[in-house]
Amino acid sequence: MTSQMLLAGVRCRKHSYDRCFGKRGVGDTGMYSSSVERFGGSEMASHQDSIEATVDVAEENLLHKETPIELVTGFLTDISVMRVESPGLKEGTMYWNTWQLLDSLFPTGGFAHSYGLETAYQGGLVTDCLSVQRFAVNSLQNTAGLLLPFVFAGHKFPITECWLELNKILHAMLTNHVARKASLAQGSALLRTASTVFTEYPELKKMRTSCYAPTATNPHHAPLFGVICGLLGVDATTAQRSYLFMGLRDILSAATRLNLTGPLEAAKLQHQVAGVAETLLSRYANRPLQNSHSTCPLIDAFQGAHDQLFSRMFCS
């Protein structure tokens, strides 16, 4: 038990004593009179003096107790004293890193893309919440079949040489030019942000440097996300689940800005589709690259026609 807790207990006893035996109003004599009759005046005063002396000693010990944290105007001057090495620290930090990757404050440009939803909306194929839900499920299945193998491979081999090979393979597989540009744009933003934020992993800086080579291509999003999760210690299943979550999040965000749904309805749709997304994860997770394939050609057609729109809000 800490000294603060002990001091709080002593003060609580003193407060209870004062309520029973002293510091009461002139007319409030019921409990006080019965207490005097039980204990007597001298015995009651001696008991009160003993409690007050205990409080004084506890406060004196607390004030003179040495602490490793130096305070200046209520703020820590050295936050390093707050880092305590423990067996669960690394695992806890991994969770924080995962949440940061999925946070909207992590600037990777995901909210600039609708995954073909804007084209489907202007074409009259998506008009309400039900059609948004169907579009989101088909888009998630297409993402799971085509991109999760690259997330898994990047997670399994988080080194620059393997990542460059994965990048070339995905660049050849994405025949949809709009989807390819969107993947490159998000991948470039992700690599720039991750290499700036997670400076304790020199492999990220090496990967960013390799992108400046004359024969190199810009980084694609899916394999790079897997590599970053592998470096951060995120397990493979969580990495692939997180990638599906980002896709669903971005589609519903686009639906809200296109006024197809409201914020509350979008949150409800996200909850309803979560079970389907988990089913897709169990079906498509941990697949090798040779099993990568597109499951919904109509989604590719929507994305490919996006740059033909007369007016558009999103990049894809």
Short mmCIF file of C-alpha atoms in Angstrom, two decimals, residues 9-309:
data_model
loop_
_atom_site.label_atom_id
_atom_site.label_comp_id
_atom_site.label_asym_id
_atom_site.label_seq_id
_atom_site.Cartn_x
_atom_site.Cartn_y
_atom_site.Cartn_z
CA GLY A 9 -7.02 6.15 5.33
CA VAL A 10 -5.77 8.08 8.35
CA ARG A 11 -7.53 11.25 7.22
CA CYS A 12 -10.73 9.27 6.71
CA ARG A 13 -10.53 7.98 10.31
CA LYS A 14 -9.89 11.51 11.58
CA HIS A 15 -12.84 12.85 9.60
CA SER A 16 -15.10 10.14 11.03
CA TYR A 17 -13.86 10.98 14.52
CA ASP A 18 -14.60 14.69 14.05
CA ARG A 19 -18.11 13.93 12.89
CA CYS A 20 -18.77 11.78 15.95
CA PHE A 21 -16.93 13.63 18.76
CA GLY A 22 -16.14 17.19 17.75
CA LYS A 23 -16.40 20.16 15.36
CA ARG A 24 -20.20 20.07 15.42
CA GLY A 25 -22.75 22.84 15.67
CA VAL A 26 -24.01 24.18 18.96
CA GLY A 27 -27.44 22.66 18.58
CA ASP A 28 -26.21 19.34 17.22
CA THR A 29 -25.70 17.50 20.50
CA GLY A 30 -27.35 14.10 20.09
CA MET A 31 -24.45 11.91 18.99
CA TYR A 32 -21.92 14.13 20.75
CA SER A 33 -23.65 13.80 24.15
CA SER A 34 -23.94 10.02 23.88
CA SER A 35 -20.26 9.80 22.95
CA VAL A 36 -19.20 11.89 25.96
CA GLU A 37 -21.21 9.63 28.22
CA ARG A 38 -19.48 6.55 26.75
CA PHE A 39 -15.87 7.73 26.66
CA GLY A 40 -15.63 10.64 29.05
CA GLY A 41 -14.12 14.03 28.28
CA SER A 42 -10.40 13.29 28.98
CA GLU A 43 -10.37 9.94 27.21
CA MET A 44 -12.06 11.48 24.12
CA ALA A 45 -9.50 14.32 23.96
CA SER A 46 -6.61 11.88 24.26
CA HIS A 47 -7.97 9.77 21.41
CA GLN A 48 -8.34 12.85 19.17
CA ASP A 49 -4.78 14.00 19.93
CA SER A 50 -3.49 10.55 18.96
CA ILE A 51 -5.22 10.65 15.56
CA GLU A 52 -4.01 14.20 14.85
CA ALA A 53 -0.43 13.17 15.67
CA THR A 54 -0.70 10.20 13.28
CA VAL A 55 -1.89 12.48 10.47
CA ASP A 56 1.00 14.90 11.08
CA VAL A 57 3.58 12.09 10.95
CA ALA A 58 2.09 10.64 7.74
CA GLU A 59 2.08 14.03 6.04
CA GLU A 60 5.67 14.69 7.10
CA ASN A 61 6.84 11.34 5.71
CA LEU A 62 5.02 11.94 2.42
CA LEU A 63 6.49 15.42 1.94
CA HIS A 64 10.06 14.22 2.56
CA LYS A 65 9.81 11.10 0.43
CA GLU A 66 12.25 11.23 -2.50
CA THR A 67 10.76 10.84 -5.99
CA PRO A 68 12.63 10.29 -9.30
CA ILE A 69 10.26 12.60 -11.21
CA GLU A 70 11.13 16.28 -11.09
CA LEU A 71 8.15 18.59 -11.48
CA VAL A 72 8.23 22.15 -12.78
CA THR A 73 4.90 24.02 -12.81
CA GLY A 74 3.07 20.71 -12.89
CA PHE A 75 4.80 19.23 -15.99
CA LEU A 76 7.41 16.49 -16.29
CA THR A 77 10.84 17.83 -17.18
CA ASP A 78 12.12 14.44 -18.32
CA ILE A 79 9.56 12.00 -19.72
CA SER A 80 12.19 9.24 -19.95
CA VAL A 81 11.63 8.47 -16.27
CA MET A 82 8.13 7.30 -17.18
CA ARG A 83 9.44 4.46 -19.39
CA VAL A 84 9.54 1.27 -17.36
CA GLU A 85 10.92 -1.84 -19.04
CA SER A 86 8.59 -4.76 -18.44
CA PRO A 87 7.74 -8.01 -20.24
CA GLY A 88 4.41 -6.62 -21.48
CA LEU A 89 5.79 -3.28 -22.68
CA LYS A 90 6.73 -4.46 -26.18
CA GLU A 91 3.36 -6.10 -26.75
CA GLY A 92 1.55 -3.02 -25.49
CA THR A 93 3.58 -0.76 -27.80
CA MET A 94 2.63 -3.01 -30.72
CA TYR A 95 -1.05 -2.31 -30.07
CA TRP A 96 -0.42 1.44 -30.00
CA ASN A 97 1.45 1.22 -33.31
CA THR A 98 -1.40 -0.73 -34.90
CA TRP A 99 -3.97 1.83 -33.80
CA GLN A 100 -1.79 4.63 -35.12
CA LEU A 101 -1.58 2.99 -38.54
CA LEU A 102 -5.39 2.85 -38.69
CA ASP A 103 -5.96 6.31 -37.27
CA SER A 104 -7.31 9.03 -39.53
CA LEU A 105 -4.55 11.32 -38.23
CA PHE A 106 -1.95 9.08 -39.89
CA PRO A 107 -1.55 10.92 -43.22
CA THR A 108 -1.61 8.26 -45.94
CA GLY A 109 -4.28 9.77 -48.22
CA GLY A 110 -6.82 6.97 -47.90
CA PHE A 111 -9.78 9.33 -47.59
CA ALA A 112 -9.02 10.80 -51.04
CA HIS A 113 -10.19 7.58 -52.72
CA SER A 114 -13.64 6.04 -53.08
CA TYR A 115 -12.60 2.68 -54.64
CA GLY A 116 -14.98 3.27 -57.56
CA LEU A 117 -17.96 4.27 -55.40
CA GLU A 118 -18.16 7.76 -56.92
CA THR A 119 -18.40 6.32 -60.44
CA ALA A 120 -21.06 3.83 -59.37
CA TYR A 121 -22.99 6.65 -57.69
CA GLN A 122 -22.93 8.92 -60.75
CA GLY A 123 -23.91 5.97 -62.93
CA GLY A 124 -26.98 5.33 -60.79
CA LEU A 125 -25.87 1.91 -59.58
CA VAL A 126 -25.45 2.97 -55.95
CA THR A 127 -28.29 5.14 -54.66
CA ASP A 128 -29.05 4.26 -51.04
CA CYS A 129 -27.73 2.56 -47.90
CA LEU A 130 -28.57 -0.94 -49.10
CA SER A 131 -26.67 -0.51 -52.36
CA VAL A 132 -23.75 1.06 -50.45
CA GLN A 133 -23.64 -2.05 -48.28
CA ARG A 134 -23.60 -4.34 -51.34
CA PHE A 135 -20.87 -2.25 -52.95
CA ALA A 136 -18.76 -2.32 -49.77
CA VAL A 137 -19.02 -6.12 -49.46
CA ASN A 138 -18.05 -6.68 -53.11
CA SER A 139 -15.17 -4.24 -52.82
CA LEU A 140 -13.92 -5.96 -49.66
CA GLN A 141 -14.05 -9.35 -51.37
CA ASN A 142 -12.10 -7.95 -54.32
CA THR A 143 -9.51 -6.48 -51.93
CA ALA A 144 -9.25 -9.72 -49.98
CA GLY A 145 -8.72 -11.86 -53.07
CA LEU A 146 -6.31 -9.54 -54.86
CA LEU A 147 -4.32 -7.68 -52.18
CA LEU A 148 -4.29 -9.72 -48.98
CA PRO A 149 -1.70 -12.16 -50.43
CA PHE A 150 0.62 -9.17 -50.94
CA VAL A 151 0.00 -7.93 -47.40
CA PHE A 152 0.79 -11.42 -46.10
CA ALA A 153 3.95 -11.80 -48.21
CA GLY A 154 5.22 -8.36 -47.17
CA HIS A 155 4.59 -9.22 -43.53
CA LYS A 156 6.42 -12.53 -43.88
CA PHE A 157 9.52 -10.99 -45.52
CA PRO A 158 9.89 -7.42 -44.21
CA ILE A 159 13.16 -6.65 -45.98
CA THR A 160 13.90 -4.26 -48.83
CA GLU A 161 14.93 -6.82 -51.45
CA CYS A 162 11.75 -8.93 -51.09
CA TRP A 163 9.59 -5.84 -50.92
CA LEU A 164 10.99 -4.56 -54.24
CA GLU A 165 10.06 -7.86 -55.91
CA LEU A 166 6.55 -7.76 -54.47
CA ASN A 167 6.20 -4.20 -55.68
CA LYS A 168 7.08 -5.20 -59.26
CA ILE A 169 4.65 -8.14 -59.25
CA LEU A 170 1.73 -6.04 -58.02
CA HIS A 171 2.56 -3.27 -60.48
CA ALA A 172 2.20 -5.80 -63.30
CA MET A 173 -1.03 -7.28 -61.93
CA LEU A 174 -2.88 -3.97 -61.52
CA THR A 175 -4.01 -3.49 -65.11
CA ASN A 176 -6.61 -0.94 -63.98
CA HIS A 177 -4.69 2.32 -64.40
CA VAL A 178 -6.81 4.26 -61.90
CA ALA A 179 -6.42 1.61 -59.19
CA ARG A 180 -2.69 1.46 -59.94
CA LYS A 181 -2.26 5.22 -59.52
CA ALA A 182 -4.28 5.14 -56.30
CA SER A 183 -2.14 2.31 -54.90
CA LEU A 184 1.06 4.17 -55.80
CA ALA A 185 -0.17 7.43 -54.28
CA GLN A 186 -1.19 5.80 -51.01
CA GLY A 187 1.99 3.71 -50.90
CA SER A 188 4.21 6.76 -51.37
CA ALA A 189 2.39 8.63 -48.61
CA LEU A 190 2.57 5.61 -46.30
CA LEU A 191 6.30 5.12 -46.82
CA ARG A 192 7.04 8.81 -46.32
CA THR A 193 4.99 8.93 -43.11
CA ALA A 194 6.20 5.59 -41.68
CA SER A 195 9.88 6.36 -42.29
CA THR A 196 9.39 9.69 -40.52
CA VAL A 197 7.41 8.35 -37.56
CA PHE A 198 8.99 4.94 -36.90
CA THR A 199 12.62 6.07 -36.92
CA GLU A 200 13.74 3.09 -34.82
CA TYR A 201 13.43 0.86 -37.91
CA PRO A 202 16.28 1.70 -40.34
CA GLU A 203 14.82 -0.70 -42.93
CA LEU A 204 12.11 1.86 -43.69
CA LYS A 205 14.67 4.52 -44.46
CA LYS A 206 16.51 2.04 -46.68
CA MET A 207 13.28 1.29 -48.53
CA ARG A 208 12.60 4.95 -49.07
CA THR A 209 16.11 5.50 -50.39
CA SER A 210 15.69 2.59 -52.83
CA CYS A 211 12.69 4.33 -54.40
CA TYR A 212 15.01 7.03 -55.77
CA ALA A 213 16.95 4.54 -57.90
CA PRO A 214 16.60 5.06 -61.70
CA THR A 215 14.99 1.65 -62.26
CA ALA A 216 12.77 1.70 -59.16
CA THR A 217 9.01 2.24 -59.13
CA ASN A 218 6.96 4.02 -56.53
CA PRO A 219 5.83 1.82 -53.64
CA HIS A 220 2.45 0.11 -53.82
CA HIS A 221 0.27 0.28 -50.75
CA ALA A 222 -0.57 -3.38 -49.97
CA PRO A 223 2.91 -4.96 -49.78
CA LEU A 224 4.30 -1.91 -48.01
CA PHE A 225 1.58 -2.10 -45.36
CA GLY A 226 2.47 -5.75 -44.75
CA VAL A 227 6.17 -4.90 -44.44
CA ILE A 228 5.49 -2.14 -41.91
CA CYS A 229 3.25 -4.40 -39.82
CA GLY A 230 5.96 -7.08 -39.88
CA LEU A 231 8.60 -4.61 -38.68
CA LEU A 232 6.31 -3.30 -35.92
CA GLY A 233 5.65 -6.81 -34.59
CA VAL A 234 1.99 -6.97 -35.61
CA ASP A 235 0.91 -10.55 -36.28
CA ALA A 236 -0.08 -11.58 -39.80
CA THR A 237 -3.79 -12.01 -39.09
CA THR A 238 -4.09 -8.61 -37.45
CA ALA A 239 -2.21 -7.01 -40.35
CA GLN A 240 -4.61 -8.47 -42.93
CA ARG A 241 -7.65 -7.64 -40.80
CA SER A 242 -6.40 -4.07 -40.47
CA TYR A 243 -6.04 -3.77 -44.23
CA LEU A 244 -9.66 -4.83 -44.76
CA PHE A 245 -10.75 -2.44 -42.03
CA MET A 246 -9.06 0.49 -43.81
CA GLY A 247 -10.81 -0.39 -47.07
CA LEU A 248 -14.23 -0.52 -45.39
CA ARG A 249 -13.51 2.70 -43.48
CA ASP A 250 -12.56 4.61 -46.64
CA ILE A 251 -15.58 3.39 -48.63
CA LEU A 252 -18.04 4.41 -45.91
CA SER A 253 -16.28 7.74 -45.49
CA ALA A 254 -16.71 8.35 -49.23
CA ALA A 255 -20.37 7.34 -49.03
CA THR A 256 -20.91 9.90 -46.27
CA ARG A 257 -19.27 12.71 -48.24
CA LEU A 258 -21.28 11.78 -51.34
CA ASN A 259 -24.40 12.14 -49.18
CA LEU A 260 -25.40 8.54 -49.77
CA THR A 261 -25.50 7.94 -46.03
CA GLY A 262 -25.29 10.00 -42.90
CA PRO A 263 -22.56 9.58 -40.28
CA LEU A 264 -24.76 7.50 -37.98
CA GLU A 265 -25.98 5.29 -40.81
CA ALA A 266 -22.39 4.79 -41.98
CA ALA A 267 -21.36 3.70 -38.49
CA LYS A 268 -24.28 1.27 -38.44
CA LEU A 269 -23.24 -0.13 -41.83
CA GLN A 270 -19.69 -0.58 -40.61
CA HIS A 271 -20.97 -2.62 -37.69
CA GLN A 272 -23.21 -4.74 -39.94
CA VAL A 273 -20.46 -5.46 -42.48
CA ALA A 274 -17.88 -6.34 -39.81
CA GLY A 275 -19.08 -9.95 -39.61
CA VAL A 276 -18.88 -10.35 -43.39
CA ALA A 277 -15.38 -8.84 -43.39
CA GLU A 278 -14.26 -11.34 -40.77
CA THR A 279 -15.67 -14.18 -42.89
CA LEU A 280 -13.72 -12.88 -45.89
CA LEU A 281 -10.60 -12.72 -43.75
CA SER A 282 -10.93 -16.34 -42.68
CA ARG A 283 -11.40 -17.35 -46.35
CA TYR A 284 -8.61 -15.31 -47.95
CA ALA A 285 -6.01 -14.81 -45.21
CA ASN A 286 -2.47 -16.22 -45.46
CA ARG A 287 -2.75 -17.14 -49.15
CA PRO A 288 0.35 -17.35 -51.37
CA LEU A 289 0.92 -14.88 -54.18
CA GLN A 290 -0.02 -17.35 -56.92
CA ASN A 291 -3.57 -17.39 -55.53
CA SER A 292 -3.98 -13.63 -55.87
CA HIS A 293 -6.94 -12.79 -58.14
CA SER A 294 -9.73 -10.30 -58.72
CA THR A 295 -13.17 -11.48 -57.64
CA CYS A 296 -15.36 -8.62 -58.91
CA PRO A 297 -14.53 -7.26 -62.38
CA LEU A 298 -17.35 -4.73 -62.08
CA ILE A 299 -15.44 -2.95 -59.28
CA ASP A 300 -12.44 -2.69 -61.60
CA ALA A 301 -14.67 -1.27 -64.33
CA PHE A 302 -16.01 1.39 -61.97
CA GLN A 303 -12.52 2.40 -60.91
CA GLY A 304 -11.22 2.41 -64.48
CA ALA A 305 -13.96 4.80 -65.58
CA HIS A 306 -13.37 7.25 -62.77
CA ASP A 307 -11.12 9.60 -64.72
CA GLN A 308 -13.84 9.88 -67.39
CA LEU A 309 -16.21 11.64 -65.01
#
